[in-house]
Short mmCIF file of C-alpha atoms in Angstrom, two decimals:
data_model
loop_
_atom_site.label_atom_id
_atom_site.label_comp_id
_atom_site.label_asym_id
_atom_site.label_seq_id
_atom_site.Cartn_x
_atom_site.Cartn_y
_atom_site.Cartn_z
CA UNK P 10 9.12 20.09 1.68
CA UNK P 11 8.00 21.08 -1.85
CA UNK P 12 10.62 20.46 -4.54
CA UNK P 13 10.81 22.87 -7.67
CA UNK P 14 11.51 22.18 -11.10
CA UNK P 15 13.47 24.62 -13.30
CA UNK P 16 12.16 24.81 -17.16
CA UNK P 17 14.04 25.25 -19.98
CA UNK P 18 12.85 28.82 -20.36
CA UNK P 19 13.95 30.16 -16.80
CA UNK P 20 10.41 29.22 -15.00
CA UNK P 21 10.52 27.04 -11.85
CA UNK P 22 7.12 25.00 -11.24
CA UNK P 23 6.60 22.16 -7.97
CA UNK P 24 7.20 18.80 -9.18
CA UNK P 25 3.64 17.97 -8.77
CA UNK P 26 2.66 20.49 -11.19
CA UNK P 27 5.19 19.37 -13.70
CA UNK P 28 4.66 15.94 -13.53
CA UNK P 29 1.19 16.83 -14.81
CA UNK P 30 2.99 18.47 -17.98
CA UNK P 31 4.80 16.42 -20.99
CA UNK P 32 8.03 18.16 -18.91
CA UNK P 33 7.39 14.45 -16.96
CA UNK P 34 9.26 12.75 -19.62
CA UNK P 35 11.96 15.15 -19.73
CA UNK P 36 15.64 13.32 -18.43
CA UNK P 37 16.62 16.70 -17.08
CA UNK P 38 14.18 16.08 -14.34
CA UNK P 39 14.56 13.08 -13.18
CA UNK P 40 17.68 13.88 -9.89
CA UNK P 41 15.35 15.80 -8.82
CA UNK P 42 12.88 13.61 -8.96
CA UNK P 43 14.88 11.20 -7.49
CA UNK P 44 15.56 13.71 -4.72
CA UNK P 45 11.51 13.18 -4.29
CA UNK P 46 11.75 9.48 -4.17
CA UNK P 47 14.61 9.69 -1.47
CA UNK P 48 12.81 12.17 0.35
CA UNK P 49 9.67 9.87 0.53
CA UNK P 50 11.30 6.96 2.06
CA UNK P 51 12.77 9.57 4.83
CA UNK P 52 9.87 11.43 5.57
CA UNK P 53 6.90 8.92 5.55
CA UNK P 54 5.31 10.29 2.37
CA UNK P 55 3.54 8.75 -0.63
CA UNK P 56 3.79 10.42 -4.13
CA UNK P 57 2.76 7.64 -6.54
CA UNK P 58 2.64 9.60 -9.53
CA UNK P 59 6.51 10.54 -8.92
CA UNK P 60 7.27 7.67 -8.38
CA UNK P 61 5.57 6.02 -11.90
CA UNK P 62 7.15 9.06 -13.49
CA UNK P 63 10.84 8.16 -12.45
CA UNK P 64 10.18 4.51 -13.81
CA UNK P 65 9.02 5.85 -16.76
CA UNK P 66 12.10 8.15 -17.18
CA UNK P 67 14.10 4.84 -16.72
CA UNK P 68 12.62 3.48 -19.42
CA UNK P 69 13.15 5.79 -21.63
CA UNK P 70 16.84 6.28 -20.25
CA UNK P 71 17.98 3.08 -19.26
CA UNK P 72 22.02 4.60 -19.35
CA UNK P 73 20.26 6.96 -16.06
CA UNK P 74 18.73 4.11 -14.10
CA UNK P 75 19.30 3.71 -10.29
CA UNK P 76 18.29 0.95 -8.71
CA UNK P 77 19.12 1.74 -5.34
CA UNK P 78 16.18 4.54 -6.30
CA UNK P 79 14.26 1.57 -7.89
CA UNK P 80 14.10 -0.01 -4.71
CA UNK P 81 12.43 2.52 -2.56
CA UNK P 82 9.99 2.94 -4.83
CA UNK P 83 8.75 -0.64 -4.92
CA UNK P 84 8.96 -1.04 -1.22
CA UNK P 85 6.93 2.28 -1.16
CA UNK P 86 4.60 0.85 -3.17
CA UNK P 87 4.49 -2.44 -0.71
CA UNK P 88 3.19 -0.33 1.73
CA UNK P 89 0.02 1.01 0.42
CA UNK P 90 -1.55 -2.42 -0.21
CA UNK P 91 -3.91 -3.93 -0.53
CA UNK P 92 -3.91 -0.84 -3.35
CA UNK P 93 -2.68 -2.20 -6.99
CA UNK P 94 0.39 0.34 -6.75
CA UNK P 95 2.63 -2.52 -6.94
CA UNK P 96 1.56 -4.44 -9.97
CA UNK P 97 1.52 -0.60 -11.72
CA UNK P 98 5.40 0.03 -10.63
CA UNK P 99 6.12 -3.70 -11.85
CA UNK P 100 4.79 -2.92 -15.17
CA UNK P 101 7.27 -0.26 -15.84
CA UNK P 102 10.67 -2.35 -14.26
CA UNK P 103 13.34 -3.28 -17.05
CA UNK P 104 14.79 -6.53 -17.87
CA UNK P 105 18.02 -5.08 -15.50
CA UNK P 106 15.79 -4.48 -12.70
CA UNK P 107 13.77 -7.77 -12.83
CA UNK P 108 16.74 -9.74 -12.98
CA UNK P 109 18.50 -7.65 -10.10
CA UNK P 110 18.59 -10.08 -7.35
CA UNK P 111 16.97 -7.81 -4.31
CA UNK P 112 14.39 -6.59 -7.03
CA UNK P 113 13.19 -10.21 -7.31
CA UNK P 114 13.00 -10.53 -3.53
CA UNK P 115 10.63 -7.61 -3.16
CA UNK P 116 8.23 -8.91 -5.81
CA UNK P 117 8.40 -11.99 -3.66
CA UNK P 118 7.56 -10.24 -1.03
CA UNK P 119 4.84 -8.95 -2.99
CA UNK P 120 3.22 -11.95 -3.73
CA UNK P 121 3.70 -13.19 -0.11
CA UNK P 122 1.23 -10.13 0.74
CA UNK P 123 -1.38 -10.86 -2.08
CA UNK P 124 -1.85 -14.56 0.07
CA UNK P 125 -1.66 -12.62 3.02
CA UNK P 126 1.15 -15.59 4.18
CA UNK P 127 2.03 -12.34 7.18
CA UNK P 128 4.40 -14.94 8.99
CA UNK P 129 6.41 -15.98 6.08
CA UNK P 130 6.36 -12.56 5.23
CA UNK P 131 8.15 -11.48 8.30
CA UNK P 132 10.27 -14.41 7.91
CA UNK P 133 11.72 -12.76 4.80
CA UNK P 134 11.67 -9.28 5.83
CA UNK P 135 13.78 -10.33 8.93
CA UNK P 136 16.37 -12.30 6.58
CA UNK P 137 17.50 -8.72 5.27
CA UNK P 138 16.46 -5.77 7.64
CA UNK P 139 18.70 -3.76 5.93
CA UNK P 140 16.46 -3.54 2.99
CA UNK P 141 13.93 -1.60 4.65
CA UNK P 142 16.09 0.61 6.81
CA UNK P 143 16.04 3.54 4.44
CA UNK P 144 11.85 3.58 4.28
CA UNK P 145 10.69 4.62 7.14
CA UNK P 146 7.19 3.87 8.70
CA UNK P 147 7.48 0.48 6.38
CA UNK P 148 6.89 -1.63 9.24
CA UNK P 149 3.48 0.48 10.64
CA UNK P 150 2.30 0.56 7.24
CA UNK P 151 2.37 -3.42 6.37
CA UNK P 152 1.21 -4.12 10.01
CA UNK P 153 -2.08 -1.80 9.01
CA UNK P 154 -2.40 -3.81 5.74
CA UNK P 155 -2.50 -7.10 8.33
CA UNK P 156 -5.19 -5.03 10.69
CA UNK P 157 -7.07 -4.32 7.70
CA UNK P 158 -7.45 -8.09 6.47
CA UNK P 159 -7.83 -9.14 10.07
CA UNK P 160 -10.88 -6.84 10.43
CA UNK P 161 -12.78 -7.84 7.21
CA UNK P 162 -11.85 -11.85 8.32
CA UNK P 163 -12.47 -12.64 11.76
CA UNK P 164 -14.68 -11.52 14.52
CA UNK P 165 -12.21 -12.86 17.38
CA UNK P 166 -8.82 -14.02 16.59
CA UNK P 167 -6.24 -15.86 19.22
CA UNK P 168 -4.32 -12.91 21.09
CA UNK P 169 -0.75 -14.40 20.22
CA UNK P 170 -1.45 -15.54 17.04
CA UNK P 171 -2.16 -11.90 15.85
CA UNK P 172 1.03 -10.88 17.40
CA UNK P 173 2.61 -13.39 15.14
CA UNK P 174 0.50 -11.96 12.52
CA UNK P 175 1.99 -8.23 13.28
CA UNK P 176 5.53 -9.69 13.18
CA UNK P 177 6.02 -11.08 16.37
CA UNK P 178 5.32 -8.04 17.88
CA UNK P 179 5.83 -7.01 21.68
CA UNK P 180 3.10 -6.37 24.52
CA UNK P 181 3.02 -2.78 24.21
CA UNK P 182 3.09 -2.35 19.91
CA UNK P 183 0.07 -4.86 20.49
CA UNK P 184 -1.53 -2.79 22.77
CA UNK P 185 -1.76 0.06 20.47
CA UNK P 186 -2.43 -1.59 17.40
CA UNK P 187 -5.99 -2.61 19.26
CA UNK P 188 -6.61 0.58 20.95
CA UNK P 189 -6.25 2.20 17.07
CA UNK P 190 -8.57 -0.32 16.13
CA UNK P 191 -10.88 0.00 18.88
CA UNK P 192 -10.76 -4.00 19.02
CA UNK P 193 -10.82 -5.71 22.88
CA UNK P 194 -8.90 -8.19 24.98
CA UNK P 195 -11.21 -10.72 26.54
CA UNK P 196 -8.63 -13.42 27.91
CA UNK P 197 -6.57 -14.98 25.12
CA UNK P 198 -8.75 -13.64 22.46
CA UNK P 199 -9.05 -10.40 20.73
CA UNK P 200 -12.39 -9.49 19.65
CA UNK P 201 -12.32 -7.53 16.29
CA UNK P 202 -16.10 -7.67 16.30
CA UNK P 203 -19.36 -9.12 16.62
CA UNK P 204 -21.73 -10.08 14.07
CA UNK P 205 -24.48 -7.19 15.33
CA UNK P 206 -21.77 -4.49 14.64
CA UNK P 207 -20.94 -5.56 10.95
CA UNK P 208 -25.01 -6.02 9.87
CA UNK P 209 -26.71 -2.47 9.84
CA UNK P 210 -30.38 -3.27 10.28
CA UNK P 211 -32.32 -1.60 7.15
CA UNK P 212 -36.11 -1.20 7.21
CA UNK P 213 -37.97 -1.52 4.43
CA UNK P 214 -41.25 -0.45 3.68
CA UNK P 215 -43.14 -0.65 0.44
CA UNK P 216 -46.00 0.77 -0.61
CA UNK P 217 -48.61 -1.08 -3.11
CA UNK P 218 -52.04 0.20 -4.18
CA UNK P 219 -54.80 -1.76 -4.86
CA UNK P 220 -55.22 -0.70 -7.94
CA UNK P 221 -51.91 -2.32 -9.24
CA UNK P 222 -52.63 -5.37 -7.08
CA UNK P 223 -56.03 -6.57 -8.38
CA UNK P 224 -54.95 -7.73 -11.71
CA UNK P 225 -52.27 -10.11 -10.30
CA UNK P 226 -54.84 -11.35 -8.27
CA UNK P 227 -57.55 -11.72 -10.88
CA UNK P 228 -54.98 -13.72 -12.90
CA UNK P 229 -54.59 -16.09 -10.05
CA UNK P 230 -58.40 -17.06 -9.57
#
């Protein structure tokens, strides 16, 4: 769904168009950006630029801050690691919001992802599900973050211990995490690759003339 913005002079513009305008710093704007954020977390989308803007606007408004809103973007911006998106949104949080107690806990979890710590980081996400209730497709989106590090770290990894790894997840979510992946079962282990397929062979041929050849080897006599 595209959202419109109505300008002071009548005009409406989408929000994507006006967030590339100095209208992105106007307070009028920001429910409806808001609106955007909310949307986001219900829908499965990813607007980072809204979502900077509506920090920004908080900033600059701190009487019109939400941090219920504050949360959903942060969380939204968990889920496109390893991307910096995070650090950028932290950059922008007020002294209110870094001291807010849930606030903290995300940037915890946060850092938890940066070490790629996956189990304690399910640990904590399973302490307070309710946190993540409103974003949906925040669970699929860290477990990719996991497949991604798993694929550029092992070549096989033990079967259970990536389930662990995907948050204690069950026979058949494991099942289609590897066929996404194209990675196989072979007993216990789950092969993510083999050396061959991660080494492209490259030939090289040079060409030297003679000409450019004989004085090196004059100098060598």
């Amino acid at each position: 769904m595209v959202h419109y913005v109505k300008m002071e002079d009548g005009k409406v513009m989408p929000i994507q168009e006006m967030l590339k305008s100095i209208e992105r710093y106007n307070p009028e704007h920001l429910k409806i950006i808001e609106a955007y954020v909310e949307e986001q977390a219900r829908e499965n989308q990813y607007d980072l630029e809204a979502n900077l803007a509506c920090l920004k606007l908080y900033q600059f408004n701190p009487h019109l801050m939400n941090q219920n809103i504050t949360y959903i973007i942060l969380l939204k911006a968990l889920t496109n690691f390893p991307h910096t998106d995070f650090v950028l949104c932290k950059c922008l949080l007020l002294p209110a919001q870094m001291n807010d107690e849930t606030v903290k806990e995300i940037i915890y979890l946060a850092n938890i992802l940066e070490k790629c710590d996956f189990s304690l980081f399910w640990s904590r996400v399973n302490q307070h599900p309710e946190n993540f209730q409103k974003i949906n497709g925040f669970y699929d989106s860290i477990r990719k973050f996991v497949c991604h590090v798993v694929g550029i770290t092992f070549q096989t990894i033990d079967r259970g211990y990536l389930m662990r790894l995907l948050g204690n997840v069950e026979e058949n979510v494991l099942r289609s995490w590897l066929k996404q992946y194209g990675w196989k079962e072979e007993g216990g282990l789950v092969t993510i690759a083999t050396q061959e397929d991660k080494i492209k062979t490259k030939h090289i041929n040079e060409k030297i003339e003679f000409d450019n050849l004989a004085p090196l080897m004059a100098n060598c006599l």
